[in-house]
Amino acid sequence: MSDILRSLSPADPADEIGRFAIWDSDAIAEAVGRAREAFPRWRDAGFEERANVLRRFRDLTSERKEELAQLIAREMGKALWDARGEAALLPAKVDVTLEHGMAYAETMIVNASARATFHPRGVLAVLGPFNFPAHLPNGHIVPALATGNCVVFKPSDLTPAVGEWMQRAWRDSGLPPGVFELVQGGAETGQTLALAEDVDGVLFTGSYAVGRALREATLDQPGKLLALEMGGKNAMLVLEDADLELAAAEAALSITATTGQRCSCLSRLFVHHSVLEEMQERLTSILSGLQIGPPLEEGTFMGPLVSRTAFERVQRMRAQAEAAGGERVFRGETLRIAPYIAPGLVRFASTEQTHAYQREELFGPEAALYPIDDLDQGIAAVNDSEYGLAASVMTRSRAHFEHCVGNVRTGILNWNKGTIGASGRLPFGGGGKSGNDRPAGILATVYCTVPQAHLEFEGGLDPEALPTGFPRS
Ligand code: NAD
């Protein structure tokens, strides 16, 4: 372990949260080795013993949730209300996994002689993103441990302190040594860990570019599970009969929550032409009133972007809006310096989406408005994307929404709720550049286990059951 990761608060670069040694390949191999060694004992411990440790983790993360929220806000810059929301999801994940998620890994009984059992995969690598540095890795870790796997976790190199916090929480919960290992570092560490021979699966949450690289790098390891949770270019349909007060509030929240840095953030709004002006006015009015400020200050709605690099990337993409044929109809004011950023709105004259600005994930607080004439045109426009994570339909008509169900190709499709709306009791994920159809959320226990099918007979040979021409004794 030689190089050092410095974790600096995006809100104040003088605020150094910590220095963390970057793990080299030998240290990573040792961590994977410890997890491999711990695996048989943890697998055979049985569900109740594992559930008891998980319940202690639940209680402890519940007691320490304010401490975690403060750390998240300080280390990645999301506002306190948002960080508190994230911290509260850790204990909740334990309950939802034990009470509901385990049902998807339970023995399947077909009849007296046909059964399938579900088994842990072994050692699973969890690669976490910066935007939900605790909740999203936790969404893999809890189901993985509950089903009897061991975990080697690499947090984002932008949030190493949250990673250490999680390791402490597991240790304090009495998890046996080796069952949860933490390694620190960036792309190289992630790649080395993912490719390690003794890693049976990679549970990844992050960008399409890195998910794609992982897919390519693991082509010659066909037995290695790859569960990819990647980006989005999420959309909202606002129909003629929508409640516009609700639509504007849900849209504004979905554009700007976590400063636009959620995989489920809204980036494309397809609005019926008859209500487009009003929708734009309402949205502009909300976006111009948002409180942008230091994440740790109570009352702040939106903190800075995670880094200056992220700020520059978002600004570069934003600058392409006009070249893509869009008109900038709202550019919020901000007196603060980078990586603080104001929300923005761009308007296009048709639903044609050909430019990278319209097709790639922005990961900042900005969305584009497009006019539509009818529902089917809107559905086609939503589907005109390589991503497939989340969409919303704003309409008073259940029939219009039901028409979208199954026709809109996203893993999440909400009715009168923004794209960031999600439930821990439901699957989470999408296809295309958003994921490889191994949905997380409540279904995470599915990819954490492998089924084994059994035909089971207690009796002796039944000559009647043998095929014609097969010799009978
Ligand atoms: P990222 O892809 O840059 O990094 C994710 C993780 O992969 C980090 O731990 C990083 O260090 C590691 N990594 C980077 N290069 C690697 C490589 N070559 N091999 C192995 N590991 C590597 O993503 P990010 O910027 O941290 O997070 C933002 C992205 O995550 C956005 O695209 C967002 O949409 C997506 N995301 C998706 C979901 C979801 O559930 N679908 C949730 C949150 C975030």
mmCIF file of C-alpha atoms in Angstrom, residues 169-456:
data_model
loop_
_atom_site.group_PDB
_atom_site.id
_atom_site.type_symbol
_atom_site.label_atom_id
_atom_site.label_comp_id
_atom_site.label_asym_id
_atom_site.label_seq_id
_atom_site.Cartn_x
_atom_site.Cartn_y
_atom_site.Cartn_z
ATOM 1 C CA ALA A 169 -20.157 -0.432 11.507
ATOM 2 C CA TRP A 170 -19.861 -4.042 10.305
ATOM 3 C CA ARG A 171 -16.987 -4.758 12.653
ATOM 4 C CA ASP A 172 -18.893 -3.270 15.599
ATOM 5 C CA SER A 173 -21.904 -5.393 14.666
ATOM 6 C CA GLY A 174 -19.877 -8.533 15.331
ATOM 7 C CA LEU A 175 -19.428 -9.716 11.759
ATOM 8 C CA PRO A 176 -16.765 -12.469 11.805
ATOM 9 C CA PRO A 177 -13.322 -11.489 10.430
ATOM 10 C CA GLY A 178 -12.954 -11.833 6.654
ATOM 11 C CA VAL A 179 -16.688 -11.808 5.900
ATOM 12 C CA PHE A 180 -16.504 -8.114 4.988
ATOM 13 C CA GLU A 181 -13.276 -6.646 3.656
ATOM 14 C CA LEU A 182 -12.626 -3.069 2.555
ATOM 15 C CA VAL A 183 -10.100 -2.023 -0.075
ATOM 16 C CA GLN A 184 -9.420 1.574 -1.061
ATOM 17 C CA GLY A 185 -8.456 3.112 -4.380
ATOM 18 C CA GLY A 186 -9.699 4.169 -7.789
ATOM 19 C CA ALA A 187 -10.013 2.569 -11.221
ATOM 20 C CA GLU A 188 -6.933 0.381 -10.935
ATOM 21 C CA THR A 189 -7.944 -0.993 -7.542
ATOM 22 C CA GLY A 190 -11.477 -1.635 -8.826
ATOM 23 C CA GLN A 191 -10.206 -3.420 -11.892
ATOM 24 C CA THR A 192 -7.743 -5.582 -9.949
ATOM 25 C CA LEU A 193 -10.421 -6.552 -7.456
ATOM 26 C CA ALA A 194 -13.045 -7.293 -10.126
ATOM 27 C CA LEU A 195 -10.677 -9.495 -12.101
ATOM 28 C CA ALA A 196 -9.321 -11.471 -9.131
ATOM 29 C CA GLU A 197 -9.748 -15.211 -9.793
ATOM 30 C CA ASP A 198 -11.280 -15.818 -6.389
ATOM 31 C CA VAL A 199 -14.003 -13.195 -6.851
ATOM 32 C CA ASP A 200 -17.179 -14.989 -7.932
ATOM 33 C CA GLY A 201 -19.235 -11.937 -8.787
ATOM 34 C CA VAL A 202 -18.972 -8.175 -9.266
ATOM 35 C CA LEU A 203 -21.816 -5.996 -8.036
ATOM 36 C CA PHE A 204 -21.194 -2.655 -9.670
ATOM 37 C CA THR A 205 -22.978 0.680 -9.369
ATOM 38 C CA GLY A 206 -21.519 3.449 -11.494
ATOM 39 C CA SER A 207 -21.223 4.863 -14.985
ATOM 40 C CA TYR A 208 -21.880 3.087 -18.270
ATOM 41 C CA ALA A 209 -18.268 3.642 -19.366
ATOM 42 C CA VAL A 210 -16.898 1.728 -16.383
ATOM 43 C CA GLY A 211 -19.633 -0.936 -16.530
ATOM 44 C CA ARG A 212 -18.748 -1.496 -20.160
ATOM 45 C CA ALA A 213 -15.041 -1.744 -19.308
ATOM 46 C CA LEU A 214 -15.849 -4.341 -16.627
ATOM 47 C CA ARG A 215 -17.905 -6.343 -19.070
ATOM 48 C CA GLU A 216 -15.100 -6.356 -21.591
ATOM 49 C CA ALA A 217 -12.439 -7.174 -19.002
ATOM 50 C CA THR A 218 -14.373 -10.168 -17.645
ATOM 51 C CA LEU A 219 -15.257 -11.761 -21.019
ATOM 52 C CA ASP A 220 -12.852 -14.609 -20.354
ATOM 53 C CA GLN A 221 -14.312 -15.255 -16.912
ATOM 54 C CA PRO A 222 -17.760 -16.525 -17.968
ATOM 55 C CA GLY A 223 -18.457 -17.966 -14.537
ATOM 56 C CA LYS A 224 -18.173 -14.548 -12.907
ATOM 57 C CA LEU A 225 -21.490 -12.858 -12.223
ATOM 58 C CA LEU A 226 -21.676 -9.231 -13.328
ATOM 59 C CA ALA A 227 -24.547 -7.175 -11.935
ATOM 60 C CA LEU A 228 -24.379 -3.698 -13.467
ATOM 61 C CA GLU A 229 -26.348 -0.715 -12.181
ATOM 62 C CA MET A 230 -25.435 2.183 -14.424
ATOM 63 C CA GLY A 231 -26.607 5.584 -15.606
ATOM 64 C CA GLY A 232 -29.825 7.039 -16.956
ATOM 65 C CA LYS A 233 -31.254 9.581 -19.373
ATOM 66 C CA ASN A 234 -34.554 9.612 -17.585
ATOM 67 C CA ALA A 235 -37.762 11.056 -18.933
ATOM 68 C CA MET A 236 -41.116 12.477 -17.886
ATOM 69 C CA LEU A 237 -44.270 12.604 -19.995
ATOM 70 C CA VAL A 238 -46.554 15.500 -19.105
ATOM 71 C CA LEU A 239 -49.920 14.991 -20.774
ATOM 72 C CA GLU A 240 -52.613 17.540 -21.548
ATOM 73 C CA ASP A 241 -54.683 16.538 -18.503
ATOM 74 C CA ALA A 242 -51.797 16.563 -15.988
ATOM 75 C CA ASP A 243 -51.991 18.355 -12.648
ATOM 76 C CA LEU A 244 -49.337 20.925 -13.545
ATOM 77 C CA GLU A 245 -48.631 22.049 -9.987
ATOM 78 C CA LEU A 246 -47.768 18.455 -9.114
ATOM 79 C CA ALA A 247 -45.927 17.841 -12.396
ATOM 80 C CA ALA A 248 -43.722 20.902 -11.950
ATOM 81 C CA ALA A 249 -42.863 20.082 -8.322
ATOM 82 C CA GLU A 250 -42.071 16.426 -9.096
ATOM 83 C CA ALA A 251 -40.054 17.409 -12.167
ATOM 84 C CA ALA A 252 -38.060 20.080 -10.309
ATOM 85 C CA LEU A 253 -37.262 17.648 -7.498
ATOM 86 C CA SER A 254 -36.180 14.956 -9.943
ATOM 87 C CA ILE A 255 -33.962 17.388 -11.873
ATOM 88 C CA THR A 256 -32.176 18.817 -8.858
ATOM 89 C CA ALA A 257 -32.102 16.254 -6.014
ATOM 90 C CA THR A 258 -28.482 15.521 -5.055
ATOM 91 C CA THR A 259 -27.565 18.403 -7.424
ATOM 92 C CA GLY A 260 -28.690 16.298 -10.362
ATOM 93 C CA GLN A 261 -26.309 13.501 -9.419
ATOM 94 C CA ARG A 262 -28.707 10.589 -9.066
ATOM 95 C CA CYS A 263 -28.912 7.830 -11.648
ATOM 96 C CA SER A 264 -32.672 8.434 -11.581
ATOM 97 C CA CYS A 265 -32.507 12.218 -12.077
ATOM 98 C CA LEU A 266 -34.769 13.699 -14.709
ATOM 99 C CA SER A 267 -33.192 14.979 -17.875
ATOM 100 C CA ARG A 268 -35.862 14.885 -20.625
ATOM 101 C CA LEU A 269 -39.404 16.269 -20.308
ATOM 102 C CA PHE A 270 -41.882 15.541 -23.102
ATOM 103 C CA VAL A 271 -44.757 17.939 -22.543
ATOM 104 C CA HIS A 272 -48.029 18.260 -24.446
ATOM 105 C CA HIS A 273 -47.719 21.440 -26.539
ATOM 106 C CA SER A 274 -50.895 22.917 -25.018
ATOM 107 C CA VAL A 275 -49.374 22.964 -21.515
ATOM 108 C CA LEU A 276 -45.716 23.490 -22.392
ATOM 109 C CA GLU A 277 -45.644 27.249 -21.687
ATOM 110 C CA GLU A 278 -47.279 26.851 -18.298
ATOM 111 C CA MET A 279 -45.052 23.905 -17.386
ATOM 112 C CA GLN A 280 -41.950 25.934 -18.285
ATOM 113 C CA GLU A 281 -43.117 28.900 -16.205
ATOM 114 C CA ARG A 282 -43.917 26.768 -13.189
ATOM 115 C CA LEU A 283 -40.620 24.916 -13.414
ATOM 116 C CA THR A 284 -38.642 28.137 -13.799
ATOM 117 C CA SER A 285 -40.354 29.607 -10.780
ATOM 118 C CA ILE A 286 -39.443 26.599 -8.592
ATOM 119 C CA LEU A 287 -35.881 26.281 -9.897
ATOM 120 C CA SER A 288 -35.169 29.975 -9.304
ATOM 121 C CA GLY A 289 -36.284 29.660 -5.677
ATOM 122 C CA LEU A 290 -34.103 26.678 -4.663
ATOM 123 C CA GLN A 291 -31.717 27.262 -1.781
ATOM 124 C CA ILE A 292 -28.198 26.526 -3.001
ATOM 125 C CA GLY A 293 -25.574 26.545 -0.297
ATOM 126 C CA PRO A 294 -23.137 24.690 1.931
ATOM 127 C CA PRO A 295 -24.302 21.100 2.406
ATOM 128 C CA LEU A 296 -23.904 21.152 6.176
ATOM 129 C CA GLU A 297 -26.041 24.258 6.586
ATOM 130 C CA GLU A 298 -29.614 23.489 7.644
ATOM 131 C CA GLY A 299 -31.954 25.031 5.067
ATOM 132 C CA THR A 300 -29.791 24.209 2.065
ATOM 133 C CA PHE A 301 -31.657 22.308 -0.618
ATOM 134 C CA MET A 302 -28.810 21.813 -3.068
ATOM 135 C CA GLY A 303 -25.106 21.556 -2.293
ATOM 136 C CA PRO A 304 -22.227 21.676 -4.802
ATOM 137 C CA LEU A 305 -21.344 19.037 -7.374
ATOM 138 C CA VAL A 306 -18.966 16.385 -6.068
ATOM 139 C CA SER A 307 -15.798 17.911 -7.527
ATOM 140 C CA ARG A 308 -14.361 20.621 -9.704
ATOM 141 C CA THR A 309 -13.769 17.969 -12.394
ATOM 142 C CA ALA A 310 -17.470 17.074 -12.330
ATOM 143 C CA PHE A 311 -18.328 20.797 -12.504
ATOM 144 C CA GLU A 312 -16.155 21.287 -15.569
ATOM 145 C CA ARG A 313 -17.614 18.217 -17.265
ATOM 146 C CA VAL A 314 -21.206 19.374 -16.667
ATOM 147 C CA GLN A 315 -20.398 22.903 -17.864
ATOM 148 C CA ARG A 316 -18.808 21.498 -21.027
ATOM 149 C CA MET A 317 -21.927 19.447 -21.769
ATOM 150 C CA ARG A 318 -24.215 22.368 -20.968
ATOM 151 C CA ALA A 319 -22.340 24.556 -23.403
ATOM 152 C CA GLN A 320 -23.381 22.170 -26.200
ATOM 153 C CA ALA A 321 -27.123 22.744 -25.687
ATOM 154 C CA GLU A 322 -27.379 25.467 -28.328
ATOM 155 C CA ALA A 323 -25.262 23.494 -30.812
ATOM 156 C CA ALA A 324 -27.752 20.661 -30.305
ATOM 157 C CA GLY A 325 -30.545 23.007 -31.444
ATOM 158 C CA GLY A 326 -31.819 23.917 -27.992
ATOM 159 C CA GLU A 327 -32.734 27.295 -26.545
ATOM 160 C CA ARG A 328 -31.590 27.984 -23.006
ATOM 161 C CA VAL A 329 -34.755 29.149 -21.273
ATOM 162 C CA PHE A 330 -33.487 29.192 -17.693
ATOM 163 C CA ARG A 331 -30.033 29.630 -16.236
ATOM 164 C CA GLY A 332 -30.088 29.961 -12.482
ATOM 165 C CA GLU A 333 -27.934 32.470 -10.682
ATOM 166 C CA THR A 334 -25.278 31.459 -8.223
ATOM 167 C CA LEU A 335 -22.841 33.690 -6.432
ATOM 168 C CA ARG A 336 -20.709 30.830 -5.230
ATOM 169 C CA ILE A 337 -17.723 29.389 -7.002
ATOM 170 C CA ALA A 338 -17.252 25.903 -8.509
ATOM 171 C CA PRO A 339 -18.233 23.195 -7.827
ATOM 172 C CA TYR A 340 -21.436 25.025 -6.803
ATOM 173 C CA ILE A 341 -23.735 25.043 -9.774
ATOM 174 C CA ALA A 342 -27.139 26.496 -10.627
ATOM 175 C CA PRO A 343 -29.956 24.525 -12.245
ATOM 176 C CA GLY A 344 -30.761 25.006 -15.922
ATOM 177 C CA LEU A 345 -33.540 24.405 -18.475
ATOM 178 C CA VAL A 346 -33.229 24.044 -22.224
ATOM 179 C CA ARG A 347 -36.069 23.889 -24.755
ATOM 180 C CA PHE A 348 -36.173 22.082 -28.069
ATOM 181 C CA ALA A 349 -38.645 22.597 -30.904
ATOM 182 C CA SER A 350 -39.145 18.916 -31.751
ATOM 183 C CA THR A 351 -38.596 15.489 -30.175
ATOM 184 C CA GLU A 352 -35.655 14.730 -32.426
ATOM 185 C CA GLN A 353 -32.742 13.693 -30.202
ATOM 186 C CA THR A 354 -29.558 13.343 -32.190
ATOM 187 C CA HIS A 355 -26.918 15.343 -30.331
ATOM 188 C CA ALA A 356 -24.775 13.940 -27.501
ATOM 189 C CA TYR A 357 -26.237 16.642 -25.222
ATOM 190 C CA GLN A 358 -29.627 15.017 -25.711
ATOM 191 C CA ARG A 359 -28.458 11.408 -25.452
ATOM 192 C CA GLU A 360 -25.706 11.224 -22.848
ATOM 193 C CA GLU A 361 -26.095 11.351 -19.089
ATOM 194 C CA LEU A 362 -25.441 14.894 -17.839
ATOM 195 C CA PHE A 363 -25.219 14.190 -14.104
ATOM 196 C CA GLY A 364 -25.961 17.775 -13.156
ATOM 197 C CA PRO A 365 -29.113 19.809 -12.361
ATOM 198 C CA GLU A 366 -30.389 20.468 -15.857
ATOM 199 C CA ALA A 367 -33.192 19.161 -18.073
ATOM 200 C CA ALA A 368 -34.552 19.661 -21.558
ATOM 201 C CA LEU A 369 -38.175 20.348 -22.550
ATOM 202 C CA TYR A 370 -39.629 18.898 -25.740
ATOM 203 C CA PRO A 371 -43.150 19.451 -27.181
ATOM 204 C CA ILE A 372 -45.351 16.445 -27.992
ATOM 205 C CA ASP A 373 -48.687 16.204 -29.800
ATOM 206 C CA ASP A 374 -49.954 12.956 -28.313
ATOM 207 C CA LEU A 375 -49.179 10.083 -25.997
ATOM 208 C CA ASP A 376 -47.768 7.685 -28.593
ATOM 209 C CA GLN A 377 -45.358 10.307 -29.880
ATOM 210 C CA GLY A 378 -44.310 10.852 -26.272
ATOM 211 C CA ILE A 379 -43.750 7.143 -25.668
ATOM 212 C CA ALA A 380 -41.631 6.892 -28.825
ATOM 213 C CA ALA A 381 -39.588 9.900 -27.669
ATOM 214 C CA VAL A 382 -39.001 8.411 -24.203
ATOM 215 C CA ASN A 383 -37.884 5.149 -25.815
ATOM 216 C CA ASP A 384 -35.502 6.956 -28.169
ATOM 217 C CA SER A 385 -32.598 6.419 -25.780
ATOM 218 C CA GLU A 386 -29.824 3.901 -25.236
ATOM 219 C CA TYR A 387 -30.546 4.118 -21.508
ATOM 220 C CA GLY A 388 -33.571 2.529 -19.866
ATOM 221 C CA LEU A 389 -33.669 3.344 -16.178
ATOM 222 C CA ALA A 390 -36.617 5.548 -15.135
ATOM 223 C CA ALA A 391 -39.601 7.395 -16.544
ATOM 224 C CA SER A 392 -42.686 9.144 -15.165
ATOM 225 C CA VAL A 393 -46.101 9.817 -16.606
ATOM 226 C CA MET A 394 -48.017 12.837 -15.323
ATOM 227 C CA THR A 395 -51.703 12.498 -16.150
ATOM 228 C CA ARG A 396 -55.034 12.318 -14.340
ATOM 229 C CA SER A 397 -55.950 9.310 -16.486
ATOM 230 C CA ARG A 398 -55.090 5.836 -15.256
ATOM 231 C CA ALA A 399 -55.914 4.534 -18.762
ATOM 232 C CA HIS A 400 -53.179 6.751 -20.253
ATOM 233 C CA PHE A 401 -50.722 5.467 -17.670
ATOM 234 C CA GLU A 402 -51.705 1.836 -18.260
ATOM 235 C CA HIS A 403 -51.099 2.377 -21.977
ATOM 236 C CA CYS A 404 -47.512 3.308 -21.080
ATOM 237 C CA VAL A 405 -46.988 0.253 -18.857
ATOM 238 C CA GLY A 406 -44.994 -2.224 -20.907
ATOM 239 C CA ASN A 407 -44.756 0.170 -23.874
ATOM 240 C CA VAL A 408 -42.273 2.495 -22.189
ATOM 241 C CA ARG A 409 -38.993 0.566 -22.031
ATOM 242 C CA THR A 410 -37.642 1.524 -18.619
ATOM 243 C CA GLY A 411 -37.092 -0.549 -15.498
ATOM 244 C CA ILE A 412 -38.976 2.050 -13.440
ATOM 245 C CA LEU A 413 -42.175 3.706 -14.647
ATOM 246 C CA ASN A 414 -43.998 5.949 -12.167
ATOM 247 C CA TRP A 415 -47.427 7.543 -12.324
ATOM 248 C CA ASN A 416 -47.729 11.106 -10.962
ATOM 249 C CA LYS A 417 -44.421 10.644 -9.150
ATOM 250 C CA GLY A 418 -41.027 11.883 -10.361
ATOM 251 C CA THR A 419 -38.289 9.666 -11.748
ATOM 252 C CA ILE A 420 -36.375 9.704 -8.447
ATOM 253 C CA GLY A 421 -39.302 8.025 -6.688
ATOM 254 C CA ALA A 422 -38.412 4.440 -5.754
ATOM 255 C CA SER A 423 -39.405 1.885 -3.136
ATOM 256 C CA GLY A 424 -37.107 -0.550 -1.340
ATOM 257 C CA ARG A 425 -39.865 -3.159 -1.720
ATOM 258 C CA LEU A 426 -39.609 -3.045 -5.531
ATOM 259 C CA PRO A 427 -36.958 -4.046 -8.075
ATOM 260 C CA PHE A 428 -34.542 -1.280 -9.106
ATOM 261 C CA GLY A 429 -32.663 -1.122 -12.399
ATOM 262 C CA GLY A 430 -33.032 -0.910 -16.142
ATOM 263 C CA GLY A 431 -31.647 -2.211 -19.421
ATOM 264 C CA GLY A 432 -29.454 -0.908 -22.231
ATOM 265 C CA LYS A 433 -26.748 1.422 -20.969
ATOM 266 C CA SER A 434 -28.507 1.459 -17.576
ATOM 267 C CA GLY A 435 -27.877 -2.147 -16.634
ATOM 268 C CA ASN A 436 -27.595 -5.770 -17.694
ATOM 269 C CA ASP A 437 -31.046 -6.826 -16.501
ATOM 270 C CA ARG A 438 -30.022 -7.961 -13.070
ATOM 271 C CA PRO A 439 -32.284 -5.636 -11.128
ATOM 272 C CA ALA A 440 -31.273 -4.654 -7.616
ATOM 273 C CA GLY A 441 -33.627 -3.389 -4.911
ATOM 274 C CA ILE A 442 -35.774 -6.189 -3.538
ATOM 275 C CA LEU A 443 -34.444 -8.618 -6.186
ATOM 276 C CA ALA A 444 -30.776 -8.285 -5.146
ATOM 277 C CA THR A 445 -31.002 -11.652 -3.357
ATOM 278 C CA VAL A 446 -31.594 -13.245 -6.789
ATOM 279 C CA TYR A 447 -28.202 -12.306 -8.219
ATOM 280 C CA CYS A 448 -26.485 -13.007 -4.897
ATOM 281 C CA THR A 449 -27.456 -16.682 -5.156
ATOM 282 C CA VAL A 450 -27.216 -19.569 -7.631
ATOM 283 C CA PRO A 451 -30.062 -22.047 -8.003
ATOM 284 C CA GLN A 452 -29.517 -25.799 -7.906
ATOM 285 C CA ALA A 453 -32.345 -27.938 -9.336
ATOM 286 C CA HIS A 454 -33.120 -31.365 -7.841
ATOM 287 C CA LEU A 455 -35.179 -34.333 -8.988
ATOM 288 C CA GLU A 456 -35.507 -36.481 -5.886
#
